[in-house]
Coordinates of C-alpha atoms in Angstrom, one line a residue:
M1 CA 25.1 28.6 26.6
A2 CA 23.3 29.5 29.9
N3 CA 20.1 31.5 29.4
P4 CA 17.8 32.9 32.1
L5 CA 15.0 30.7 33.4
R6 CA 11.5 31.5 32.0
D7 CA 8.2 31.9 33.7
G8 CA 6.9 28.5 34.6
D9 CA 10.3 26.8 34.8
L10 CA 11.1 24.7 37.8
T11 CA 13.8 26.0 40.1
Q12 CA 14.4 22.9 42.2
L13 CA 14.6 19.2 41.3
G14 CA 15.6 16.8 44.0
P15 CA 18.6 18.2 45.8
Y16 CA 19.5 20.4 42.9
R17 CA 18.8 24.1 42.6
L18 CA 18.2 25.1 38.9
H19 CA 19.7 28.5 37.9
A20 CA 19.6 28.7 34.0
R21 CA 18.6 27.0 30.8
L22 CA 21.3 25.2 28.9
G23 CA 19.4 23.9 25.9
E24 CA 16.6 21.7 24.7
G25 CA 16.6 18.3 23.0
G26 CA 14.2 15.5 21.9
M27 CA 13.9 14.2 25.5
G28 CA 13.3 17.5 27.3
Q29 CA 14.8 20.7 28.7
V30 CA 18.3 20.9 30.1
Y31 CA 19.0 23.2 33.1
L32 CA 22.2 24.4 34.8
G33 CA 21.9 23.2 38.4
R34 CA 23.9 23.2 41.6
S35 CA 24.2 20.5 44.2
P36 CA 24.0 21.3 47.9
G37 CA 27.8 20.9 48.0
G38 CA 28.3 23.4 45.2
R39 CA 28.9 21.1 42.3
L40 CA 27.7 22.2 38.9
V41 CA 25.4 19.7 37.1
A42 CA 23.4 19.6 33.9
V43 CA 19.9 18.5 34.8
K44 CA 17.8 17.0 32.0
V45 CA 14.0 17.1 32.6
V46 CA 11.8 14.7 30.6
R47 CA 8.9 16.2 28.7
P48 CA 5.5 15.6 30.1
Q49 CA 4.4 13.9 26.9
L50 CA 7.1 11.3 27.4
A51 CA 6.7 11.0 31.2
D52 CA 3.1 9.9 30.6
D53 CA 4.3 6.9 28.5
A54 CA 4.8 3.9 30.8
H55 CA 6.9 2.1 28.2
F56 CA 9.3 5.1 28.0
R57 CA 9.6 5.3 31.7
R58 CA 10.7 1.6 32.0
R59 CA 13.2 1.9 29.2
F60 CA 14.4 5.3 30.5
A61 CA 15.0 3.8 34.0
A62 CA 16.9 0.8 32.5
E63 CA 19.1 3.1 30.4
V64 CA 19.8 5.5 33.2
D65 CA 20.9 2.6 35.4
A66 CA 23.3 1.4 32.7
A67 CA 24.6 4.9 31.9
R68 CA 25.4 5.6 35.6
K69 CA 27.9 2.8 35.5
V70 CA 29.8 4.5 32.7
G71 CA 33.0 6.2 33.6
G72 CA 36.1 7.4 31.8
F73 CA 38.0 10.6 31.2
Y74 CA 36.0 11.6 28.2
T75 CA 32.4 11.1 29.3
A76 CA 30.2 13.4 31.3
Q77 CA 29.1 11.0 33.9
V78 CA 25.5 10.6 35.1
V79 CA 25.7 11.4 38.8
D80 CA 22.0 11.3 39.9
A81 CA 18.5 10.6 38.6
D82 CA 14.9 10.0 39.6
T83 CA 13.1 8.0 37.0
D84 CA 9.9 7.8 39.2
A85 CA 9.6 11.5 39.8
S86 CA 7.0 13.7 38.0
P87 CA 8.6 14.7 35.8
P88 CA 11.5 12.2 35.6
W89 CA 15.0 13.7 35.5
L90 CA 18.7 12.9 35.4
A91 CA 21.8 14.9 36.4
S92 CA 25.2 14.7 34.8
A93 CA 28.5 16.5 35.4
Y94 CA 28.4 20.0 33.8
I95 CA 31.1 20.7 31.3
P96 CA 31.5 24.4 30.6
G97 CA 32.1 24.3 26.9
P98 CA 30.3 24.5 23.6
S99 CA 29.2 21.5 21.7
L100 CA 31.2 20.5 18.7
H101 CA 28.2 21.6 16.5
Q102 CA 28.1 25.1 18.0
A103 CA 31.8 25.5 17.9
V104 CA 32.2 24.5 14.2
Q105 CA 29.2 26.6 13.2
E106 CA 30.6 29.7 14.8
H107 CA 34.3 29.3 14.2
G108 CA 34.7 26.8 11.4
P109 CA 36.4 23.4 11.2
L110 CA 39.1 22.3 13.6
P111 CA 42.7 21.8 12.4
P112 CA 43.8 18.2 11.8
E113 CA 45.8 18.0 15.0
S114 CA 42.8 19.0 17.0
V115 CA 40.5 16.6 15.1
A116 CA 43.0 13.8 16.0
V117 CA 42.8 14.7 19.7
L118 CA 39.1 15.0 19.5
G119 CA 38.8 11.6 17.9
A120 CA 41.1 9.9 20.3
G121 CA 39.2 11.3 23.2
L122 CA 35.8 10.2 21.8
A123 CA 37.2 6.7 21.0
E124 CA 38.3 6.4 24.6
G125 CA 34.9 7.6 25.8
L126 CA 33.1 5.2 23.5
A127 CA 35.3 2.4 24.8
A128 CA 34.2 3.2 28.3
V129 CA 30.6 3.2 27.2
H130 CA 30.9 -0.1 25.4
A131 CA 32.7 -1.7 28.4
C132 CA 29.4 -1.2 30.3
E133 CA 27.5 -3.0 27.5
V134 CA 25.9 0.3 26.5
V135 CA 25.7 1.5 22.9
H136 CA 25.5 5.3 22.5
R137 CA 23.3 5.2 19.4
D138 CA 23.1 9.0 19.1
L139 CA 26.7 10.2 18.6
K140 CA 26.6 13.5 16.8
P141 CA 28.3 16.9 17.0
A142 CA 25.6 18.2 19.4
N143 CA 26.4 15.4 21.9
V144 CA 30.1 16.2 22.0
I145 CA 31.2 18.9 24.4
L146 CA 34.6 20.6 24.0
A147 CA 36.3 21.1 27.3
E148 CA 39.8 22.5 28.1
D149 CA 41.2 19.1 28.9
G150 CA 39.5 17.2 26.0
P151 CA 36.2 16.4 24.5
R152 CA 33.3 15.0 26.6
L153 CA 30.7 12.5 25.4
I154 CA 27.2 13.1 26.7
D155 CA 23.8 11.4 26.5
F156 CA 25.2 7.9 26.1
G157 CA 22.7 5.1 26.3
I158 CA 19.7 7.4 26.7
A159 CA 19.0 7.4 23.0
R160 CA 17.7 3.8 23.1
A161 CA 14.9 4.7 25.4
L162 CA 13.9 7.4 22.9
D163 CA 14.2 5.0 20.0
A164 CA 11.9 2.5 21.7
T165 CA 9.1 5.1 22.3
S166 CA 6.6 5.9 19.6
H167 CA 6.2 9.4 20.9
T168 CA 9.8 10.3 20.0
Q169 CA 10.9 7.8 17.4
T170 CA 10.7 10.2 14.6
S171 CA 12.2 13.2 16.3
A172 CA 15.1 11.0 17.4
V173 CA 15.7 10.0 13.7
L174 CA 15.4 13.6 12.6
G175 CA 18.0 14.7 15.0
T176 CA 20.6 12.1 14.0
A177 CA 19.9 11.2 10.3
A178 CA 23.3 12.4 9.0
Y179 CA 25.3 10.6 11.7
M180 CA 23.5 7.3 12.2
S181 CA 24.9 4.0 10.8
P182 CA 23.2 2.2 7.9
E183 CA 22.1 -0.6 10.1
Q184 CA 20.4 1.9 12.5
A185 CA 18.8 3.7 9.6
A186 CA 17.4 0.4 8.4
G187 CA 16.0 -0.4 11.8
Q188 CA 18.3 -3.4 12.3
R189 CA 20.1 -4.4 15.5
V190 CA 23.0 -2.1 16.4
G191 CA 26.2 -2.8 18.3
P192 CA 29.5 -1.0 19.0
A193 CA 30.3 -0.9 15.3
S194 CA 27.3 1.5 14.8
D195 CA 29.0 4.0 17.1
V196 CA 32.3 3.7 15.1
F197 CA 30.4 4.7 12.0
S198 CA 28.9 7.7 13.8
L199 CA 32.4 8.6 15.1
G200 CA 33.6 8.7 11.5
C201 CA 30.8 11.1 10.6
V202 CA 31.6 13.3 13.6
L203 CA 35.3 13.4 12.7
A204 CA 34.5 14.3 9.1
Y205 CA 32.2 17.1 10.4
A206 CA 34.9 18.4 12.7
A207 CA 37.5 18.6 9.9
T208 CA 35.3 19.9 7.1
G209 CA 32.3 21.6 8.8
R210 CA 29.8 19.3 7.1
S211 CA 28.4 15.8 7.3
P212 CA 29.9 13.3 4.8
F213 CA 26.3 12.5 3.7
G214 CA 25.2 16.1 3.1
E215 CA 22.1 17.9 4.1
G216 CA 18.5 18.1 2.9
P217 CA 15.3 16.2 3.7
V218 CA 15.7 13.4 6.2
H219 CA 14.6 10.7 3.8
A220 CA 17.2 11.9 1.3
V221 CA 20.0 11.9 3.9
V222 CA 19.0 8.4 5.2
F223 CA 19.0 7.1 1.6
R224 CA 22.6 8.4 1.1
V225 CA 23.7 6.9 4.4
V226 CA 22.4 3.5 3.4
H227 CA 23.1 3.4 -0.3
T228 CA 25.8 5.9 -1.4
E229 CA 29.5 6.5 -0.6
P230 CA 30.4 9.4 1.8
D231 CA 31.7 12.7 0.4
L232 CA 35.1 13.0 2.0
S233 CA 36.4 15.8 -0.2
G234 CA 38.3 18.4 1.8
L235 CA 39.2 15.9 4.5
P236 CA 42.9 16.1 5.4
A237 CA 44.9 13.2 4.0
P238 CA 46.1 11.8 7.4
L239 CA 42.5 11.4 8.5
A240 CA 40.9 10.4 5.2
G241 CA 41.8 6.7 5.3
L242 CA 40.7 6.2 8.9
V243 CA 37.4 8.0 8.4
A244 CA 36.7 6.1 5.2
A245 CA 37.2 2.8 7.1
C246 CA 34.9 3.9 9.9
L247 CA 32.2 4.7 7.3
A248 CA 32.2 1.2 5.8
K249 CA 28.6 0.0 5.1
D250 CA 29.4 -3.4 6.5
P251 CA 29.7 -3.2 10.3
A252 CA 32.3 -6.1 10.3
A253 CA 34.6 -4.1 8.0
R254 CA 34.9 -1.1 10.4
P255 CA 38.0 -0.8 12.6
G256 CA 37.7 -1.4 16.3
L257 CA 38.0 1.4 18.8
D258 CA 41.5 0.3 19.8
Q259 CA 42.6 0.7 16.2
V260 CA 41.0 4.1 15.9
L261 CA 42.6 5.2 19.2
A262 CA 46.0 4.0 18.1
H263 CA 45.8 5.7 14.7
L264 CA 44.6 9.1 16.1
T265 CA 47.0 9.1 19.0
A266 CA 49.8 8.9 16.5
L267 CA 48.4 11.9 14.7
A268 CA 47.7 14.0 17.7
S269 CA 50.1 16.9 18.6
P270 CA 52.4 16.4 21.6
G271 CA 50.5 19.0 23.5
G272 CA 47.2 17.2 23.8
P273 CA 44.5 17.4 26.4
G274 CA 45.7 18.6 29.7
Q275 CA 48.3 20.9 28.1
G276 CA 45.8 23.6 27.2
S277 CA 46.7 23.6 23.6
W278 CA 44.5 21.0 21.9
L279 CA 42.1 23.7 20.7
P280 CA 42.7 26.9 18.7
E281 CA 42.5 30.1 20.6
A282 CA 39.0 31.1 19.4
F283 CA 37.6 27.9 20.9
T284 CA 39.3 28.3 24.2
Q285 CA 37.9 31.8 24.5
V286 CA 34.4 30.3 24.0
I287 CA 35.0 27.8 26.8
A288 CA 36.2 30.6 29.2
Q289 CA 33.2 32.6 28.3
R290 CA 30.8 29.7 29.0
R291 CA 32.4 29.1 32.4
T292 CA 32.0 32.8 33.3
L293 CA 28.3 32.8 32.2
A294 CA 27.6 29.7 34.3
L295 CA 29.2 31.2 37.4
T296 CA 27.3 34.5 36.8
A297 CA 24.0 32.6 36.5
L298 CA 24.7 30.9 39.9
E299 CA 25.3 34.2 41.6
Q300 CA 22.1 35.8 40.3
P301 CA 18.8 35.1 42.1
A302 CA 16.2 33.3 40.0
V303 CA 13.7 35.9 38.9
G304 CA 10.7 35.9 36.6
A305 CA 10.1 38.1 33.6
N306 CA 8.6 40.7 35.9
G307 CA 11.6 40.8 38.2
A308 CA 9.8 39.0 41.1
P309 CA 11.6 36.2 42.9
R310 CA 10.7 32.8 41.4
T311 CA 9.3 30.0 43.5
T312 CA 10.5 26.5 43.4
M313 CA 7.4 25.3 41.6
P314 CA 5.9 26.4 38.3
S315 CA 3.9 29.6 38.7
G316 CA 0.5 28.2 38.1
P317 CA -0.9 26.1 35.3
R318 CA -0.5 27.2 31.7
A319 CA -1.6 25.6 28.5
P320 CA 1.4 23.6 27.2
Q321 CA 2.4 24.3 23.6
P322 CA 2.5 21.2 21.4
L323 CA 6.0 19.9 20.5
L324 CA 7.0 20.3 16.9
A325 CA 7.6 16.6 16.9
D326 CA 4.0 16.1 18.1
E327 CA 2.7 18.3 15.3
R328 CA 4.7 16.3 12.7
R329 CA 3.4 13.1 14.3
R330 CA -0.2 14.2 14.1
M331 CA 0.3 15.2 10.5
R332 CA 1.8 11.8 9.7
G333 CA -1.0 10.1 11.6
S334 CA -3.6 11.8 9.3
L335 CA -1.6 11.2 6.2
R336 CA 0.4 8.0 6.4
P337 CA -1.5 5.0 5.1
A338 CA -3.3 3.5 8.0
A339 CA -1.9 0.2 9.1
A340 CA -5.4 -1.1 9.6
Y341 CA -6.3 -0.5 5.9
R342 CA -3.1 -2.1 4.7
I343 CA -3.5 -5.2 7.0
A344 CA -7.2 -5.4 5.9
V345 CA -6.1 -5.5 2.2
Y346 CA -3.5 -8.2 3.0
V347 CA -6.2 -10.3 4.8
M348 CA -8.8 -9.9 2.0
L349 CA -6.2 -10.7 -0.7
A350 CA -5.2 -13.8 1.2
L351 CA -8.8 -14.9 1.6
F352 CA -9.7 -14.2 -2.0
G353 CA -6.7 -16.0 -3.3
L354 CA -7.3 -19.0 -1.0
I355 CA -10.9 -19.3 -2.2
S356 CA -9.8 -19.1 -5.8
L357 CA -7.2 -21.7 -5.3
S358 CA -9.8 -24.0 -3.6
I359 CA -12.1 -23.6 -6.6
V360 CA -9.2 -24.6 -8.9
V361 CA -8.5 -27.7 -6.8
H362 CA -12.2 -28.6 -6.8
Q363 CA -12.4 -28.2 -10.6
L364 CA -9.3 -30.4 -11.1
N365 CA -10.8 -33.0 -8.8
I366 CA -13.9 -33.2 -11.0
F367 CA -11.7 -33.2 -14.1
E368 CA -10.2 -36.5 -13.0
D369 CA -13.7 -38.0 -13.5
V370 CA -14.2 -36.5 -17.0
G371 CA -14.8 -39.4 -19.4
R372 CA -15.0 -42.0 -16.7
M373 CA -18.4 -43.7 -16.9
L374 CA -20.3 -43.9 -13.6
P375 CA -23.6 -45.6 -12.8
E376 CA -26.3 -43.0 -13.2
D377 CA -27.1 -42.9 -9.5
D378 CA -23.5 -42.4 -8.6
Y379 CA -23.1 -39.7 -11.3
W380 CA -26.1 -37.7 -10.0
D381 CA -24.8 -38.0 -6.4
A382 CA -21.4 -36.7 -7.5
D383 CA -23.0 -33.9 -9.5
D384 CA -25.2 -32.8 -6.6
A385 CA -22.1 -32.8 -4.2
A386 CA -20.1 -30.8 -6.7
E387 CA -22.9 -28.2 -7.2
E388 CA -23.4 -27.8 -3.4
L389 CA -19.7 -27.2 -2.8
S390 CA -19.5 -24.9 -5.8
I391 CA -22.3 -22.7 -4.4
I392 CA -20.6 -22.5 -1.0
M393 CA -17.3 -21.4 -2.6
L394 CA -19.1 -19.0 -4.9
A395 CA -20.8 -17.3 -1.9
A396 CA -17.5 -17.1 -0.1
Q397 CA -15.8 -15.6 -3.2
V398 CA -18.6 -13.0 -3.5
V399 CA -18.2 -12.0 0.2
S400 CA -14.4 -11.9 0.0
G401 CA -14.4 -10.0 -3.3
L402 CA -16.7 -7.3 -2.0
G403 CA -14.6 -7.0 1.2
L404 CA -11.5 -6.8 -0.9
I405 CA -13.0 -4.0 -3.1
L406 CA -13.9 -2.0 0.0
C407 CA -10.5 -2.4 1.7
W408 CA -8.6 -1.7 -1.5
L409 CA -10.5 1.6 -2.2
L410 CA -9.9 2.8 1.4
W411 CA -6.2 2.0 1.1
F412 CA -5.7 3.4 -2.4
H413 CA -7.5 6.6 -1.5
R414 CA -5.2 7.0 1.6
V415 CA -2.0 6.6 -0.4
R416 CA -3.3 9.1 -2.9
V417 CA -3.8 11.6 -0.1
V418 CA -0.3 11.0 1.3
A419 CA 1.2 11.4 -2.2
E420 CA -0.4 14.8 -2.5
Q421 CA 1.4 15.9 0.7
L422 CA 4.7 14.5 -0.7
A423 CA 4.3 16.4 -4.0
P424 CA 1.7 19.1 -3.5
G425 CA -0.1 20.1 -6.7
R426 CA 1.9 17.8 -8.9
L427 CA -0.5 14.8 -9.2
R428 CA -3.2 14.5 -11.8
Y429 CA -6.9 14.3 -10.7
R430 CA -8.3 15.0 -7.3
P431 CA -8.0 12.5 -4.5
A432 CA -11.6 11.4 -4.9
M433 CA -10.7 9.9 -8.3
A434 CA -8.7 7.3 -6.4
V435 CA -12.1 5.8 -5.7
L436 CA -14.3 7.0 -8.5
G437 CA -11.7 6.1 -11.2
W438 CA -12.2 2.4 -10.7
F439 CA -16.0 2.6 -11.5
I440 CA -15.9 4.6 -14.7
P441 CA -16.6 2.3 -17.7
L442 CA -13.6 2.1 -20.0
G443 CA -11.9 4.8 -17.9
N444 CA -11.1 2.2 -15.3
L445 CA -8.8 0.7 -17.9
W446 CA -6.4 3.6 -17.7
L447 CA -7.4 6.2 -15.0
P448 CA -6.3 4.1 -12.0
K449 CA -3.0 3.4 -13.7
Q450 CA -2.3 7.1 -14.2
I451 CA -3.2 7.8 -10.5
A452 CA -1.0 4.9 -9.4
D453 CA 1.9 6.2 -11.6
D454 CA 1.7 9.6 -9.9
V455 CA 1.5 8.1 -6.4
W456 CA 4.5 5.8 -7.1
H457 CA 6.5 8.8 -8.4
A458 CA 5.6 11.1 -5.5
S459 CA 6.5 8.3 -3.0
S460 CA 9.8 7.3 -4.7
P461 CA 13.1 7.8 -2.8
P462 CA 15.3 10.6 -4.0
G463 CA 17.1 10.0 -7.3
R464 CA 18.7 11.8 -10.1
G465 CA 16.5 14.6 -11.3
G466 CA 13.6 13.4 -9.2
A467 CA 13.3 10.2 -11.3
M468 CA 10.7 7.7 -10.4
A469 CA 11.8 4.5 -8.6
P470 CA 12.0 1.4 -10.7
A471 CA 8.4 0.6 -11.5
G472 CA 8.5 -3.0 -12.7
L473 CA 6.4 -4.1 -9.8
L474 CA 3.9 -1.3 -10.5
H475 CA 3.6 -2.4 -14.2
A476 CA 3.3 -6.1 -13.3
W477 CA 0.5 -5.3 -10.8
W478 CA -1.4 -3.3 -13.4
A479 CA -1.0 -5.9 -16.1
L480 CA -2.4 -8.6 -13.8
W481 CA -5.2 -6.2 -12.7
L482 CA -6.3 -5.6 -16.3
A483 CA -6.3 -9.3 -16.9
T484 CA -8.3 -9.9 -13.8
L485 CA -10.7 -7.0 -14.6
L486 CA -11.4 -8.4 -18.1
S487 CA -12.1 -11.9 -16.6
W488 CA -13.9 -10.5 -13.6
P489 CA -17.4 -11.7 -14.7
L490 CA -16.2 -15.3 -14.7
F491 CA -15.6 -15.2 -11.0
W492 CA -19.3 -14.8 -10.2
L493 CA -20.4 -17.8 -12.3
D494 CA -21.3 -21.2 -10.9
W495 CA -19.0 -23.3 -13.0
T496 CA -21.0 -26.5 -12.4
E497 CA -23.8 -25.0 -14.6
F498 CA -21.4 -25.6 -17.5
L499 CA -20.8 -29.3 -16.7
S500 CA -22.3 -31.6 -19.3
S501 CA -22.5 -35.3 -19.5
T502 CA -22.3 -38.2 -21.9
S503 CA -24.2 -41.4 -21.4
E504 CA -24.4 -44.9 -22.8
E505 CA -26.2 -48.2 -22.0
I506 CA -24.1 -51.0 -20.6
D507 CA -25.8 -54.3 -19.8
E508 CA -29.1 -52.5 -19.9
E509 CA -28.0 -50.0 -17.2
T510 CA -27.4 -46.3 -17.9
Y511 CA -23.9 -44.9 -17.3
R512 CA -22.9 -41.3 -17.4
A513 CA -19.6 -39.4 -17.5
F514 CA -18.7 -35.7 -16.8
A515 CA -17.7 -33.5 -19.7
F516 CA -16.3 -29.9 -19.5
E517 CA -17.7 -27.2 -21.7
P518 CA -15.4 -24.5 -22.9
E519 CA -16.8 -22.1 -20.3
V520 CA -15.5 -24.3 -17.5
W521 CA -12.0 -23.9 -18.8
A522 CA -12.4 -20.2 -19.0
I523 CA -13.5 -20.1 -15.3
L524 CA -10.6 -22.3 -14.3
A525 CA -8.1 -20.0 -16.0
A526 CA -9.6 -16.9 -14.3
H527 CA -9.2 -18.5 -10.9
V528 CA -5.7 -19.7 -11.7
L529 CA -4.8 -16.1 -12.7
A530 CA -6.1 -14.8 -9.4
V531 CA -3.3 -16.5 -7.4
P532 CA -0.3 -14.6 -9.0
A533 CA -2.5 -11.4 -9.1
V534 CA -3.0 -11.6 -5.3
I535 CA 0.7 -12.2 -4.6
V536 CA 1.9 -9.3 -6.8
T537 CA -0.8 -7.0 -5.5
A538 CA 0.3 -7.7 -1.9
W539 CA 3.9 -7.1 -2.9
Y540 CA 2.9 -3.8 -4.5
V541 CA 0.9 -2.7 -1.4
R542 CA 3.9 -3.5 0.8
R543 CA 6.4 -1.7 -1.4
L544 CA 4.4 1.5 -1.9
S545 CA 3.5 1.7 1.8
A546 CA 7.2 1.2 2.7
M547 CA 8.3 4.0 0.3
Q548 CA 5.7 6.4 1.8
A549 CA 6.6 5.5 5.4
A550 CA 10.3 6.1 4.6
K551 CA 9.7 9.6 3.3
F552 CA 8.2 10.5 6.7
T553 CA 10.9 8.8 8.8

């Protein structure tokens, strides 16, 4: 719906005079504009925060070039753009109608015949988009405009520029969670079949007034999209089979757009688009009202809040208000486990495990000489070499062990802080205990596990009754940690100190042989244990970090 311009709004972009506000999206503000020849256009202006991102500008320019090639009866074609301007903008044909989302929210679901016409039009529009090697990626009720002569598909192709930009990646997901395909939700490569899945969601929404994957927190909706079957209750029988096929989890199992179009065309009423009867009366009245409001906005001079004529440039600088998406992003930046900490833990785990494995190999090499009699001079040379190498490895293990402890504490404290935000007031112990708990004698045998249990539970994806995600990995990590803790003193011993020897006289010459004391075997076992402990710990870090990241995206 056209709303008056506000103080500070632009009134001219390129050749287009801006007359009213039409809406606001993740990319920026949308204005009602008019070309010098009198054509109505919808002008989308990119937010300054995005315009300053060089990567976004490059992707945006590429996607605009692709989108300008798209034609077809059921798309609102991009007619002009300036991706190098400040701010960048694009203009598309203006369709004087409500979005599907607005129409259903205000007047309820569409009848089955109207849904069939809607779906056939969208399938034809998507076919035109795909023919230009563009994937929409953001098909949802808000991006479908209802016009008198059929639906119009908007914003095709532009979503990919948003998805590729860190500034808007989360806001793009938030806006489309209930309508994205499983492969898109999982961050995998998407193709035309992804748009078919979204089309099925849109048809279900149009016929029932709700998404087939429900509402709620974004992470919960995404989980249902990827892992659960859609709720198609209330969907008219003639549409149910087609919608269910479109919502197949496997992209290869979904029907092609030609099949969708053929099925829906057969269901559509004879008086389809172009006959003025494809929408119920209440919807056509809204379209007529929107057209009237747009024409009224064009006839009125652009004025500010004080009634004074508005200039073509913003009326002086003003402090920009942060985007809600930016606020969420800043919060996530302060709460999400820092990638640097996680990577540091991986590096130190790998280094510690590699050194432990090297010590094991060194001990086994010496073990090959156990019982083998060597001339005394050769024996002492081998003993000195073994001791020198052992000291070097011990020093490396001390350094890597201290580094691992530091990186681990930083990471573990961060995931504890994030868990507090995911489940405020429901975790035991204060965040500082995520560090202190490891140093309390005897308490470190159970306090960190309790903290880890709470963090794992708070970070778990939604389940029945808020149940904790399967925690076999958590328990395996803790069991290996306890075993490593109990054997920890053995890591700091020079195992060559526990080498002994046997000797005998042969031909009046002294021969010696290495012998392992029990302590050597204990040290060997401790270092062998370190290898699976490192692997399981890295796996645990990866899994917990992924669960927490999923809850924020």
